[in-house]
Amino acid sequence: MKITVIHGQSHKGVTYTMTREVLKRLADDQDEIREYFLPKDGPDFCCGCNSCFIKGEEYCPAAKKVQPIAKAMEWADIIFLDSPNYVMEMSGSMKNFLDHMAYRWVTHRPCGGMFKKVGVVFCSSAGAPAGHTARSLARQLKWMSVSRVYCFPFVSNAMGISDMKAKKREMLERKAARIAARVRQRSERPGASLRGKLFFYVFRKMQSSPGAAWNPVDRDWWVNQGWTGKTRPWRRTGV
C-alpha cells in the first residue's frame, strides 16, 4: 500500500494526531508513506498566470515545488489531506497548494489513476463545526476524480492535543479506527465511483467537441490517453 499525506500546517497538533491515529491503524512496516508539510514543502502563492492550463504544468513558475507533491499523489493508492479549521475553512497553505492542482481537475487533464484511488480528509477545530472544511477538502479530491473520499471532522474542545480531555481523546481514537477500517476495505476493491464516471463522460463530451480547440493542451491530453475513443481510465493503470 502506498500513501501520500499532505499536512496543511507544520505544527503537530490535534489535526496531525488525527492523521497519525488513522495511519497507525491502516499502514504497517511494509507500506510506503510519503509525507509533506505545508507551507514548508509547498509552493509560493499561485499567481493566476494560467500557464498550467494553456501551456502545461511544467510551465508553472512554482513547478519545482508543485510537481514533487503532485507526482506523489499520482503514485499513491491512498491520499490524505489534513488541515485545522481556520476561520471556517482550510489553511491558506493547503488552499494555495490545491490552487496549483487545478490543472488536474476532471475539467482539464485528470490523472487516470485517480479514478481508482481512495482519499481521506481531516479537519479539527477547537469549538466551531469542522464538517464544512472537511467537505471542502473532499471536494478538491473528488474533482480530481478520486473514487471514494472519507471525511474525518473532529471538534476537540481544546486548544491543543495536551489540553484535550481523556473522553475526547478516546472519541478521536474510535473514529480513527472506523475510518481506517473503511479505507482498508475500500482499498482492497478499487474502482471508479458512479460520480467519477458521470463526470468523466460529461467532460469527455466537452473535450470531444469542436469547442475544445480553445485549449489544445487539455484536448490533446484526452486524445492521447485514448479517452475520446474507447479507452477508459478505470479499465487500466492510467497515467
Short mmCIF file of N, CA, C and O in Angstrom, two decimals, residues 28-89:
data_model
loop_
_atom_site.label_atom_id
_atom_site.label_comp_id
_atom_site.label_asym_id
_atom_site.label_seq_id
_atom_site.Cartn_x
_atom_site.Cartn_y
_atom_site.Cartn_z
N ASP A 28 1.38 -0.58 7.78
CA ASP A 28 2.35 -1.35 8.54
C ASP A 28 3.74 -1.09 7.96
O ASP A 28 3.91 -0.24 7.09
N ASP A 29 4.73 -1.81 8.44
CA ASP A 29 6.12 -1.55 8.05
C ASP A 29 6.38 -1.78 6.56
O ASP A 29 7.36 -1.27 6.01
N GLN A 30 5.54 -2.56 5.92
CA GLN A 30 5.75 -2.85 4.50
C GLN A 30 5.12 -1.80 3.59
O GLN A 30 5.39 -1.78 2.39
N ASP A 31 4.29 -0.95 4.16
CA ASP A 31 3.65 0.09 3.36
C ASP A 31 4.59 1.29 3.22
O ASP A 31 5.42 1.56 4.09
N GLU A 32 4.43 2.01 2.11
CA GLU A 32 5.26 3.18 1.83
C GLU A 32 4.44 4.44 2.07
O GLU A 32 3.30 4.55 1.62
N ILE A 33 5.04 5.39 2.78
CA ILE A 33 4.36 6.65 3.09
C ILE A 33 5.24 7.82 2.69
O ILE A 33 6.43 7.87 3.04
N ARG A 34 4.67 8.74 1.93
CA ARG A 34 5.34 9.99 1.60
C ARG A 34 4.57 11.12 2.27
O ARG A 34 3.35 11.20 2.15
N GLU A 35 5.27 11.98 2.97
CA GLU A 35 4.63 12.96 3.82
C GLU A 35 5.15 14.36 3.52
O GLU A 35 6.37 14.57 3.38
N TYR A 36 4.24 15.34 3.43
CA TYR A 36 4.60 16.73 3.12
C TYR A 36 3.94 17.66 4.13
O TYR A 36 2.76 17.47 4.47
N PHE A 37 4.69 18.65 4.56
CA PHE A 37 4.18 19.65 5.49
C PHE A 37 4.16 21.02 4.80
O PHE A 37 5.20 21.49 4.31
N LEU A 38 2.98 21.62 4.79
CA LEU A 38 2.82 22.95 4.22
C LEU A 38 2.85 23.98 5.35
O LEU A 38 2.39 23.70 6.45
N PRO A 39 3.42 25.17 5.10
CA PRO A 39 3.93 25.66 3.81
C PRO A 39 5.37 25.27 3.50
O PRO A 39 5.85 25.54 2.41
N LYS A 40 6.06 24.62 4.45
CA LYS A 40 7.49 24.34 4.27
C LYS A 40 7.78 23.62 2.96
O LYS A 40 8.70 23.98 2.24
N ASP A 41 7.03 22.58 2.66
CA ASP A 41 7.29 21.77 1.47
C ASP A 41 6.50 22.23 0.25
O ASP A 41 6.60 21.61 -0.81
N GLY A 42 5.73 23.28 0.41
CA GLY A 42 4.83 23.69 -0.66
C GLY A 42 5.35 24.85 -1.50
O GLY A 42 6.41 25.41 -1.25
N PRO A 43 4.57 25.22 -2.51
CA PRO A 43 4.96 26.27 -3.46
C PRO A 43 4.60 27.66 -2.96
O PRO A 43 3.87 27.83 -1.97
N ASP A 44 5.11 28.66 -3.66
CA ASP A 44 4.67 30.04 -3.43
C ASP A 44 3.22 30.17 -3.89
O ASP A 44 2.66 29.27 -4.52
N PHE A 45 2.63 31.32 -3.61
CA PHE A 45 1.23 31.52 -3.99
C PHE A 45 1.05 31.45 -5.50
O PHE A 45 1.88 31.92 -6.26
N CYS A 46 -0.06 30.83 -5.89
CA CYS A 46 -0.44 30.81 -7.30
C CYS A 46 -0.67 32.25 -7.76
O CYS A 46 -1.39 33.01 -7.11
N CYS A 47 -0.06 32.62 -8.88
CA CYS A 47 -0.17 33.99 -9.38
C CYS A 47 -1.24 34.13 -10.45
O CYS A 47 -1.44 35.22 -11.00
N GLY A 48 -1.93 33.04 -10.76
CA GLY A 48 -3.02 33.11 -11.73
C GLY A 48 -2.57 33.36 -13.15
O GLY A 48 -3.32 33.92 -13.95
N CYS A 49 -1.39 32.88 -13.52
CA CYS A 49 -0.85 33.14 -14.86
C CYS A 49 -1.48 32.24 -15.93
O CYS A 49 -1.31 32.47 -17.13
N ASN A 50 -2.16 31.16 -15.49
CA ASN A 50 -2.82 30.20 -16.39
C ASN A 50 -1.84 29.36 -17.22
O ASN A 50 -2.27 28.63 -18.13
N SER A 51 -0.55 29.41 -16.90
CA SER A 51 0.42 28.63 -17.68
C SER A 51 0.17 27.14 -17.58
O SER A 51 0.34 26.40 -18.55
N CYS A 52 -0.27 26.67 -16.40
CA CYS A 52 -0.52 25.23 -16.24
C CYS A 52 -1.65 24.77 -17.15
O CYS A 52 -1.65 23.64 -17.63
N PHE A 53 -2.60 25.65 -17.40
CA PHE A 53 -3.73 25.30 -18.27
C PHE A 53 -3.37 25.36 -19.75
O PHE A 53 -3.62 24.42 -20.50
N ILE A 54 -2.79 26.47 -20.18
CA ILE A 54 -2.65 26.70 -21.61
C ILE A 54 -1.30 26.28 -22.19
O ILE A 54 -1.16 26.16 -23.41
N LYS A 55 -0.31 26.02 -21.31
CA LYS A 55 0.99 25.56 -21.78
C LYS A 55 1.33 24.16 -21.28
O LYS A 55 1.86 23.34 -22.00
N GLY A 56 1.03 23.91 -20.01
CA GLY A 56 1.38 22.64 -19.38
C GLY A 56 1.87 22.89 -17.97
O GLY A 56 2.42 23.95 -17.68
N GLU A 57 1.69 21.91 -17.09
CA GLU A 57 2.03 22.10 -15.69
C GLU A 57 3.50 22.40 -15.47
O GLU A 57 3.88 23.03 -14.48
N GLU A 58 4.35 21.95 -16.38
CA GLU A 58 5.79 22.20 -16.23
C GLU A 58 6.14 23.67 -16.40
O GLU A 58 7.24 24.10 -16.04
N TYR A 59 5.21 24.48 -16.93
CA TYR A 59 5.45 25.90 -17.14
C TYR A 59 5.01 26.75 -15.95
O TYR A 59 5.20 27.97 -15.96
N CYS A 60 4.42 26.14 -14.94
CA CYS A 60 4.06 26.88 -13.73
C CYS A 60 5.32 27.45 -13.10
O CYS A 60 6.33 26.75 -12.97
N PRO A 61 5.32 28.73 -12.69
CA PRO A 61 6.51 29.30 -12.05
C PRO A 61 6.92 28.55 -10.79
O PRO A 61 8.09 28.62 -10.39
N ALA A 62 5.97 27.84 -10.17
CA ALA A 62 6.26 27.11 -8.93
C ALA A 62 6.37 25.60 -9.17
O ALA A 62 6.27 24.82 -8.23
N ALA A 63 6.60 25.19 -10.41
CA ALA A 63 6.56 23.76 -10.75
C ALA A 63 7.55 22.93 -9.93
O ALA A 63 7.26 21.78 -9.60
N LYS A 64 8.69 23.48 -9.58
CA LYS A 64 9.69 22.70 -8.83
C LYS A 64 9.18 22.29 -7.45
O LYS A 64 9.64 21.29 -6.91
N LYS A 65 8.27 23.05 -6.91
CA LYS A 65 7.68 22.70 -5.61
C LYS A 65 6.36 21.94 -5.78
O LYS A 65 6.04 21.06 -4.97
N VAL A 66 5.61 22.29 -6.80
CA VAL A 66 4.30 21.67 -7.01
C VAL A 66 4.44 20.23 -7.48
O VAL A 66 3.77 19.32 -6.96
N GLN A 67 5.29 20.00 -8.45
CA GLN A 67 5.31 18.70 -9.12
C GLN A 67 5.74 17.52 -8.24
O GLN A 67 5.18 16.43 -8.38
N PRO A 68 6.70 17.67 -7.32
CA PRO A 68 7.01 16.52 -6.46
C PRO A 68 5.80 16.05 -5.65
O PRO A 68 5.58 14.85 -5.48
N ILE A 69 4.98 16.99 -5.17
CA ILE A 69 3.80 16.61 -4.39
C ILE A 69 2.73 16.05 -5.33
O ILE A 69 2.06 15.06 -5.00
N ALA A 70 2.56 16.68 -6.49
CA ALA A 70 1.59 16.17 -7.46
C ALA A 70 1.93 14.75 -7.88
O ALA A 70 1.04 13.88 -7.96
N LYS A 71 3.19 14.48 -8.13
CA LYS A 71 3.61 13.13 -8.53
C LYS A 71 3.40 12.13 -7.39
O LYS A 71 3.07 10.96 -7.63
N ALA A 72 3.60 12.60 -6.16
CA ALA A 72 3.36 11.71 -5.01
C ALA A 72 1.89 11.35 -4.88
O ALA A 72 1.55 10.22 -4.51
N MET A 73 1.01 12.28 -5.21
CA MET A 73 -0.42 11.98 -5.21
C MET A 73 -0.77 10.97 -6.29
O MET A 73 -1.57 10.06 -6.08
N GLU A 74 -0.15 11.09 -7.44
CA GLU A 74 -0.40 10.16 -8.53
C GLU A 74 0.19 8.77 -8.24
O GLU A 74 -0.35 7.76 -8.68
N TRP A 75 1.27 8.74 -7.49
CA TRP A 75 1.94 7.49 -7.11
C TRP A 75 1.15 6.70 -6.08
O TRP A 75 1.12 5.46 -6.09
N ALA A 76 0.43 7.39 -5.22
CA ALA A 76 -0.19 6.77 -4.06
C ALA A 76 -1.45 5.98 -4.41
O ALA A 76 -2.12 6.25 -5.41
N ASP A 77 -1.77 5.02 -3.55
CA ASP A 77 -3.06 4.34 -3.60
C ASP A 77 -4.09 5.12 -2.77
O ASP A 77 -5.28 5.12 -3.07
N ILE A 78 -3.59 5.75 -1.70
CA ILE A 78 -4.45 6.48 -0.76
C ILE A 78 -3.85 7.87 -0.54
O ILE A 78 -2.63 8.01 -0.35
N ILE A 79 -4.69 8.89 -0.56
CA ILE A 79 -4.24 10.27 -0.37
C ILE A 79 -4.90 10.84 0.87
O ILE A 79 -6.12 10.79 1.02
N PHE A 80 -4.09 11.39 1.77
CA PHE A 80 -4.57 12.08 2.97
C PHE A 80 -4.36 13.58 2.79
O PHE A 80 -3.27 14.01 2.42
N LEU A 81 -5.38 14.37 3.07
CA LEU A 81 -5.25 15.82 3.19
C LEU A 81 -5.74 16.20 4.58
O LEU A 81 -6.83 15.79 4.98
N ASP A 82 -4.95 16.98 5.32
CA ASP A 82 -5.46 17.43 6.62
C ASP A 82 -5.21 18.92 6.81
O ASP A 82 -4.27 19.49 6.26
N SER A 83 -6.11 19.54 7.55
CA SER A 83 -5.98 20.97 7.86
C SER A 83 -6.81 21.30 9.08
O SER A 83 -7.97 20.85 9.18
N PRO A 84 -6.29 22.11 9.99
CA PRO A 84 -7.14 22.65 11.06
C PRO A 84 -8.20 23.56 10.45
O PRO A 84 -8.07 24.00 9.30
N ASN A 85 -9.22 23.84 11.21
CA ASN A 85 -10.27 24.77 10.79
C ASN A 85 -9.80 26.20 11.06
O ASN A 85 -9.77 26.63 12.21
N TYR A 86 -9.45 26.90 10.01
CA TYR A 86 -9.03 28.31 10.14
C TYR A 86 -10.14 29.18 9.55
O TYR A 86 -10.40 29.11 8.35
N VAL A 87 -10.78 29.99 10.41
CA VAL A 87 -11.90 30.85 10.02
C VAL A 87 -12.88 30.10 9.11
O VAL A 87 -13.27 30.58 8.05
N MET A 88 -13.27 28.92 9.56
CA MET A 88 -14.28 28.08 8.90
C MET A 88 -13.83 27.56 7.54
O MET A 88 -14.65 27.23 6.68
N GLU A 89 -12.55 27.46 7.32
CA GLU A 89 -12.03 26.92 6.06
C GLU A 89 -10.69 26.23 6.30
O GLU A 89 -10.18 26.22 7.41
#
